[in-house]
Coordinates of N, CA and C in Angstrom, one line a residue:
X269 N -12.7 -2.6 15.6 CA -11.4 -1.9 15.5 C -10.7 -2.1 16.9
X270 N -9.5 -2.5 16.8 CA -8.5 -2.9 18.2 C -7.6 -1.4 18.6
X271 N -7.4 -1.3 17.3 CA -6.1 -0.2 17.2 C -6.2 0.7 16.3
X272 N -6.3 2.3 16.5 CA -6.2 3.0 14.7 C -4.9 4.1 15.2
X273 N -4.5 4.1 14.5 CA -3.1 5.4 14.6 C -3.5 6.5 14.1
X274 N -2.8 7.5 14.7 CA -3.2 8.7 14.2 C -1.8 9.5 13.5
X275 N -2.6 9.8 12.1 CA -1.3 10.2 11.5 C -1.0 11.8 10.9
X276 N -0.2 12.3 10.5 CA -0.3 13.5 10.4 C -1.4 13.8 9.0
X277 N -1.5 13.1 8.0 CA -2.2 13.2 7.2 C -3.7 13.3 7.8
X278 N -4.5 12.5 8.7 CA -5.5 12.6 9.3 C -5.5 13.9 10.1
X279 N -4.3 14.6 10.6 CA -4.8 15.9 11.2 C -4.9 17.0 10.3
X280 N -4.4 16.5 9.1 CA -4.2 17.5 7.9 C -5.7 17.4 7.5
X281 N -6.3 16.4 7.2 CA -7.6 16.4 6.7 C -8.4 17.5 7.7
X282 N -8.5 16.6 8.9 CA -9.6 17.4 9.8 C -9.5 19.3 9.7
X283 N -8.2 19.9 9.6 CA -7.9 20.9 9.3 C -8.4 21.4 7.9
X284 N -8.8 20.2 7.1 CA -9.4 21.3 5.8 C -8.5 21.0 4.5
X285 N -7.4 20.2 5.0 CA -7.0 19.9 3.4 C -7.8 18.9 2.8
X286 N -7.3 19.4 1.7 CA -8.2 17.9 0.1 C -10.1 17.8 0.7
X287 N -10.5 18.8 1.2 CA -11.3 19.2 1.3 C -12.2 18.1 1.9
X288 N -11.8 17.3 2.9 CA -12.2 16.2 3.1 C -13.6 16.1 3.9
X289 N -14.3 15.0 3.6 CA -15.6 14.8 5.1 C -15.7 13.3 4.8
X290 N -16.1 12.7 6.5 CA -16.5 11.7 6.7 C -15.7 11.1 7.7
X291 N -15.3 9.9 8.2 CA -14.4 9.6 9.0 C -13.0 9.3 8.9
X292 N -12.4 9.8 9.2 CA -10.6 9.5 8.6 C -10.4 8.4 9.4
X293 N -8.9 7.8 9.4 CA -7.9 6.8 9.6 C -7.8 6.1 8.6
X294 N -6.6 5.4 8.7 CA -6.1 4.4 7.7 C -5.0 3.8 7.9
X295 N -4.6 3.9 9.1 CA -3.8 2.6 10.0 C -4.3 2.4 10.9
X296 N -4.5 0.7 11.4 CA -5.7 0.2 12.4 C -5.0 -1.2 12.4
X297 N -5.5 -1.8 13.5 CA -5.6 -3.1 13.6 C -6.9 -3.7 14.2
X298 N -7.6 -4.4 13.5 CA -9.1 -4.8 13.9 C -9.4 -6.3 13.4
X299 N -10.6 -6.5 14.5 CA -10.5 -7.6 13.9 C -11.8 -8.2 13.3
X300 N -11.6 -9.1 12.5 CA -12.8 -9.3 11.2 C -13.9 -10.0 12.3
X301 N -15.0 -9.3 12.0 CA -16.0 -9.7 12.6 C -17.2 -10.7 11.8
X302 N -17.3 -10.4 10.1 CA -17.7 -10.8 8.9 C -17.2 -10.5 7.8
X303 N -17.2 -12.1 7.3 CA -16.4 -11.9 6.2 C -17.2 -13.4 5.1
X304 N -17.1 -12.9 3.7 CA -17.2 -14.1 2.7 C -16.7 -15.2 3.1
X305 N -15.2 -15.4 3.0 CA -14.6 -16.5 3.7 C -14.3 -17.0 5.5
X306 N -15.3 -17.3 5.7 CA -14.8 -17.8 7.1 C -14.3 -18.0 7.9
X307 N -13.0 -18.5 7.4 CA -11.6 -18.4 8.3 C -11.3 -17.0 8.8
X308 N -11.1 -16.3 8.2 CA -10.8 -14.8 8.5 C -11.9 -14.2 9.7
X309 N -13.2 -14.8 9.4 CA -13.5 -14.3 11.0 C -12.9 -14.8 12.5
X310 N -12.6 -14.0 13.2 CA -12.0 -13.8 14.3 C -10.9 -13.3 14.5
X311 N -9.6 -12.9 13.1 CA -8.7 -12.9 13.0 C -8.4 -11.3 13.1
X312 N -7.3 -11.6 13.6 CA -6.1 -9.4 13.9 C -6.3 -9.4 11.9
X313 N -6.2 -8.3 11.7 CA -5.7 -8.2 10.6 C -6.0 -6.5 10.6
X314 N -4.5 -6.3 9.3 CA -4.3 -5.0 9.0 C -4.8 -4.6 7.7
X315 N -5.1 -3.8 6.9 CA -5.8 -3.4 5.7 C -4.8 -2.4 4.9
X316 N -4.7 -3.1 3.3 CA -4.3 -2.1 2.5 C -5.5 -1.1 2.1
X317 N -5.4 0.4 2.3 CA -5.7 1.4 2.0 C -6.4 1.8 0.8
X318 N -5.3 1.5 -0.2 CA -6.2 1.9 -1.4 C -7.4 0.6 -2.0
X319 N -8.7 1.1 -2.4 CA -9.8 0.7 -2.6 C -9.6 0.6 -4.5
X320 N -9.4 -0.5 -5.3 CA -9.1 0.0 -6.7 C -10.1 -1.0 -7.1
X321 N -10.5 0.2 -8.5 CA -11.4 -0.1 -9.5 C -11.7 -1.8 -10.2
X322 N -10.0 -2.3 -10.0 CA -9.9 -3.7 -11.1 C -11.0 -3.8 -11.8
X323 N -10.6 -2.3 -12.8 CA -10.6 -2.3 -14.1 C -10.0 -1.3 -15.2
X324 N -9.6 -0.6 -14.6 CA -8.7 0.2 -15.4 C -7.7 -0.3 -16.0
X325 N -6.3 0.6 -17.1 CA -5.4 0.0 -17.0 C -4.1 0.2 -16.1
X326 N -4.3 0.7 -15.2 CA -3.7 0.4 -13.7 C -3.6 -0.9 -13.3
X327 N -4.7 -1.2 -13.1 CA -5.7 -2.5 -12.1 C -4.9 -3.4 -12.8
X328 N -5.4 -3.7 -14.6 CA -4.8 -4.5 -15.4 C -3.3 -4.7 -14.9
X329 N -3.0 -4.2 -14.7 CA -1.4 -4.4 -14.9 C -0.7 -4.3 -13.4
X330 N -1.6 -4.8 -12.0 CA -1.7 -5.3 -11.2 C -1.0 -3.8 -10.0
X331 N -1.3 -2.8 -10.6 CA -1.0 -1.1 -10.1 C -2.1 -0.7 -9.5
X332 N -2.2 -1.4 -8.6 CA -3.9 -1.0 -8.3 C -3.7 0.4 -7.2
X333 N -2.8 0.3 -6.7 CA -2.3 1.4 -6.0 C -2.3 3.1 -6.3
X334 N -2.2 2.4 -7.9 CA -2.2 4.1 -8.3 C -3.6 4.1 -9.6
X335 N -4.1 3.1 -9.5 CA -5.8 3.3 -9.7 C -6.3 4.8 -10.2
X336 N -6.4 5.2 -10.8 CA -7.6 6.5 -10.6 C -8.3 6.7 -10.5
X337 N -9.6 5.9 -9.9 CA -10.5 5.7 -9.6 C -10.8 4.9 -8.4
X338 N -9.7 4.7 -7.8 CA -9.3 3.8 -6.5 C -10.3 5.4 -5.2
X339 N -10.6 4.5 -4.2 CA -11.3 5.2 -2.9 C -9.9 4.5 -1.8
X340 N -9.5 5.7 -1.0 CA -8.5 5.8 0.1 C -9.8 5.8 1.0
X341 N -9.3 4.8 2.1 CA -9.7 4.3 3.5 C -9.4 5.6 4.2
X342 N -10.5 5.9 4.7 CA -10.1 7.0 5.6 C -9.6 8.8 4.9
X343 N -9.7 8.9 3.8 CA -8.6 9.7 3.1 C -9.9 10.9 2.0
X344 N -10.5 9.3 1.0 CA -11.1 10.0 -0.1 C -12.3 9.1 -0.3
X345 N -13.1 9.4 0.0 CA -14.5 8.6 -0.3 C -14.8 7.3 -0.1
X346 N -13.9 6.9 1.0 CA -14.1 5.5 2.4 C -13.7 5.8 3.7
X347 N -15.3 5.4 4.1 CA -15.2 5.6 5.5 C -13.9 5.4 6.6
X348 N -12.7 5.6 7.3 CA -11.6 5.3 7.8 C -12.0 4.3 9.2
X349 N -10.7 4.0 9.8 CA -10.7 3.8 11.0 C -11.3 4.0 12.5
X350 N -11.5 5.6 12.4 CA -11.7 6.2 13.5 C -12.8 5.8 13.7
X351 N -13.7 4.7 13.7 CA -15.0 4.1 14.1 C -14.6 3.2 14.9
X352 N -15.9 2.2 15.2 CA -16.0 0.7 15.9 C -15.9 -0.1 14.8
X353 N -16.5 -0.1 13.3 CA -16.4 -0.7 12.4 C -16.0 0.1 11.0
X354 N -15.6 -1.3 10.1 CA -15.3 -0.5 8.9 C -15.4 -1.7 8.0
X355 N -15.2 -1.5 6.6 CA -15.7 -2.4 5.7 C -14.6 -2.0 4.4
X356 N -13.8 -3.5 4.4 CA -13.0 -3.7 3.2 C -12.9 -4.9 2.4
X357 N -12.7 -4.9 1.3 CA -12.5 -6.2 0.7 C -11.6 -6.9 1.4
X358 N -11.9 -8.4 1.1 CA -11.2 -9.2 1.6 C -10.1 -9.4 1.1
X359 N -9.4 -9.1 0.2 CA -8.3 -8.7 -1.0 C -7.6 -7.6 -0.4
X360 N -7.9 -6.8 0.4 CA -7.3 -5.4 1.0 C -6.7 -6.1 2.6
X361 N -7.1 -7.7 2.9 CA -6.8 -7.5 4.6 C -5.7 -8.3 4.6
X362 N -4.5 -8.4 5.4 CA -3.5 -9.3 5.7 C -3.7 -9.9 7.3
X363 N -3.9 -10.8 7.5 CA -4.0 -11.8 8.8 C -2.7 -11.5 9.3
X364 N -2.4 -11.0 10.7 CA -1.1 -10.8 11.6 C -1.1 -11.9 12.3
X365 N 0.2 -12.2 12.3 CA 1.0 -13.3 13.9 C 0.1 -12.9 15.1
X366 N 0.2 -13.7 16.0 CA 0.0 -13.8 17.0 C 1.3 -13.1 17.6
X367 N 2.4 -13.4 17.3 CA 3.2 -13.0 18.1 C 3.2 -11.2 17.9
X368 N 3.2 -10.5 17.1 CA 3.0 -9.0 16.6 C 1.7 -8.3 17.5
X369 N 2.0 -7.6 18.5 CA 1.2 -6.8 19.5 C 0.2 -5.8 18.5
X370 N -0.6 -5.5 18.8 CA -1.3 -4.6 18.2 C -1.0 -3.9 18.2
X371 N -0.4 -2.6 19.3 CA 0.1 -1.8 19.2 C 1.4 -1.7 18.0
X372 N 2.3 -2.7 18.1 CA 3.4 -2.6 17.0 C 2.7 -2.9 15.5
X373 N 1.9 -3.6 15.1 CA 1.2 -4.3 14.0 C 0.3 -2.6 13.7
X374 N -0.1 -1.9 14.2 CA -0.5 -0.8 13.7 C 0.0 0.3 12.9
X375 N 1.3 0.1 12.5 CA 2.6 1.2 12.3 C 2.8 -0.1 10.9
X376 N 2.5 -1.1 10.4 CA 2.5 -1.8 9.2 C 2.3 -1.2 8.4
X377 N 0.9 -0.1 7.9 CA 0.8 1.1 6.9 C 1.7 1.9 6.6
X378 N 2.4 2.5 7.6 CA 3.3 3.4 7.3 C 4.3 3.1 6.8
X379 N 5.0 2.0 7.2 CA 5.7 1.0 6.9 C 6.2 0.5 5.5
X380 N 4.9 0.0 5.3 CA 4.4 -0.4 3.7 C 4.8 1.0 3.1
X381 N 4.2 1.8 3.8 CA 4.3 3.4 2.5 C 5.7 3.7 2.3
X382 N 6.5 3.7 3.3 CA 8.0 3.6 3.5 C 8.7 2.9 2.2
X383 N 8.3 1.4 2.4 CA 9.0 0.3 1.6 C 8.7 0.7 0.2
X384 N 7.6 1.1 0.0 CA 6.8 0.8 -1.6 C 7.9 1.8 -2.3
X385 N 8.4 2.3 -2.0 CA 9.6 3.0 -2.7 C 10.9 1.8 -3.8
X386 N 10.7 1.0 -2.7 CA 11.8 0.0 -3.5 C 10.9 -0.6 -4.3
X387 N 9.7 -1.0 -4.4 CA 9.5 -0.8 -6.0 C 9.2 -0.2 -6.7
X388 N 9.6 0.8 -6.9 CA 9.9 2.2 -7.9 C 11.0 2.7 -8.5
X389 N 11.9 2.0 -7.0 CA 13.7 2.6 -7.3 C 14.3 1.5 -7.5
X390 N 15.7 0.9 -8.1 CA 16.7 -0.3 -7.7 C 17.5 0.4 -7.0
X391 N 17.6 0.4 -5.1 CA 18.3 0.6 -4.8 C 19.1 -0.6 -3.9
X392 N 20.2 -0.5 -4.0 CA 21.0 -2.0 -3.8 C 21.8 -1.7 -2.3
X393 N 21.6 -2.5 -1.8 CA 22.9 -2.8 -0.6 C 23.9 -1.9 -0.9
X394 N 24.2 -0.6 0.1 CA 25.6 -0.3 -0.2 C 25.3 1.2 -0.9
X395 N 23.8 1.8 -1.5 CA 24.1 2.6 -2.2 C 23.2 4.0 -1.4
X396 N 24.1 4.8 -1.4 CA 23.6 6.0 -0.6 C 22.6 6.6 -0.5
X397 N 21.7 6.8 0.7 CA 20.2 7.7 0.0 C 20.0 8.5 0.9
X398 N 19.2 9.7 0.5 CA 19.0 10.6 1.7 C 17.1 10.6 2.7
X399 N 17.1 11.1 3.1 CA 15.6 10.3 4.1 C 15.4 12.0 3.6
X400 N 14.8 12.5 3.8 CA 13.8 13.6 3.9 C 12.6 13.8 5.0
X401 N 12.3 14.3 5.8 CA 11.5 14.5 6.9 C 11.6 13.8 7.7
X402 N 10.5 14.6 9.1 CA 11.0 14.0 10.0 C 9.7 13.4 11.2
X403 N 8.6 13.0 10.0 CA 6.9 12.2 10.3 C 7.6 10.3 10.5
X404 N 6.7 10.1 10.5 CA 6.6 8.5 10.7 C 7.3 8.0 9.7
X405 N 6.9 8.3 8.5 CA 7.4 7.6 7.6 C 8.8 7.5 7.4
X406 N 9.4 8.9 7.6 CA 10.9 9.3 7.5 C 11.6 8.0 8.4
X407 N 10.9 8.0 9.5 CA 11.4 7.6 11.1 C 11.9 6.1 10.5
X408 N 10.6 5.3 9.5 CA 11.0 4.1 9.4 C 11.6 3.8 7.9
X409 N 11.8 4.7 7.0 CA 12.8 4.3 5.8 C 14.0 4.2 6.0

């Protein structure tokens, strides 16, 4: 692990919501130490979060995100970030630039959670929206 961010949802756990135990995080930047494919050892890389069944009919239909039987990194029954190590499919990691600092490449998750909206909504150049809060996420939609 290079990098793990701390997010408000992780201070919400440790407080007792969703009745959590085990290690939280789930924005990080680390780097593959072992992996199936061997190129990927040595490499920065950031990780998608959700852990999905691919097999449901979520999974089928390439929704693996809203899985119901998917394990959240750090969240719901996978170990998170706040370690030295952590363990995800190789399907869950994206290889970062060289040029993207760690520190900025660790704010990618939130990011993603931000964007994933526009595939949900058609919202087009030009058309008005309002932001709601005022956490990370807000900061970057």
């Amino acid at each position: 692990m290079l990098v793990a961010g701390v997010c408000n949802t992780d201070l919400e756990l440790l407080q007792g919501y969703y009745a959590f135990s085990g290690t939280p995080g789930h924005e990080f930047v680390g780097e593959v130490v072992s992996a199936g494919d061997s190129s990927l050892a040595g490499q920065r890389v950031v990780g998608e979060i959700n852990l999905a069944c691919n097999r449901c009919e979520f999974c089928r239909h390439g929704l693996q995100r809203h899985c119901p039987n998917r394990t959240v990194l750090g969240i719901a029954q996978h170990p998170g970030a706040f370690a030295e190590f952590l363990t995800l499919p190789e399907e869950n990691l994206h290889v970062l630039p060289d040029s993207l600092a760690s520190e900025q490449a660790v704010f990618v998750e939130p990011l993603a959670a931000a964007c994933e909206i526009l595939d949900q909504v058609d919202i087009r150049p030009g058309t008005p929206v309002a932001v709601l809060g005022d956490g990370k996420l807000a900061a970057r939609a």
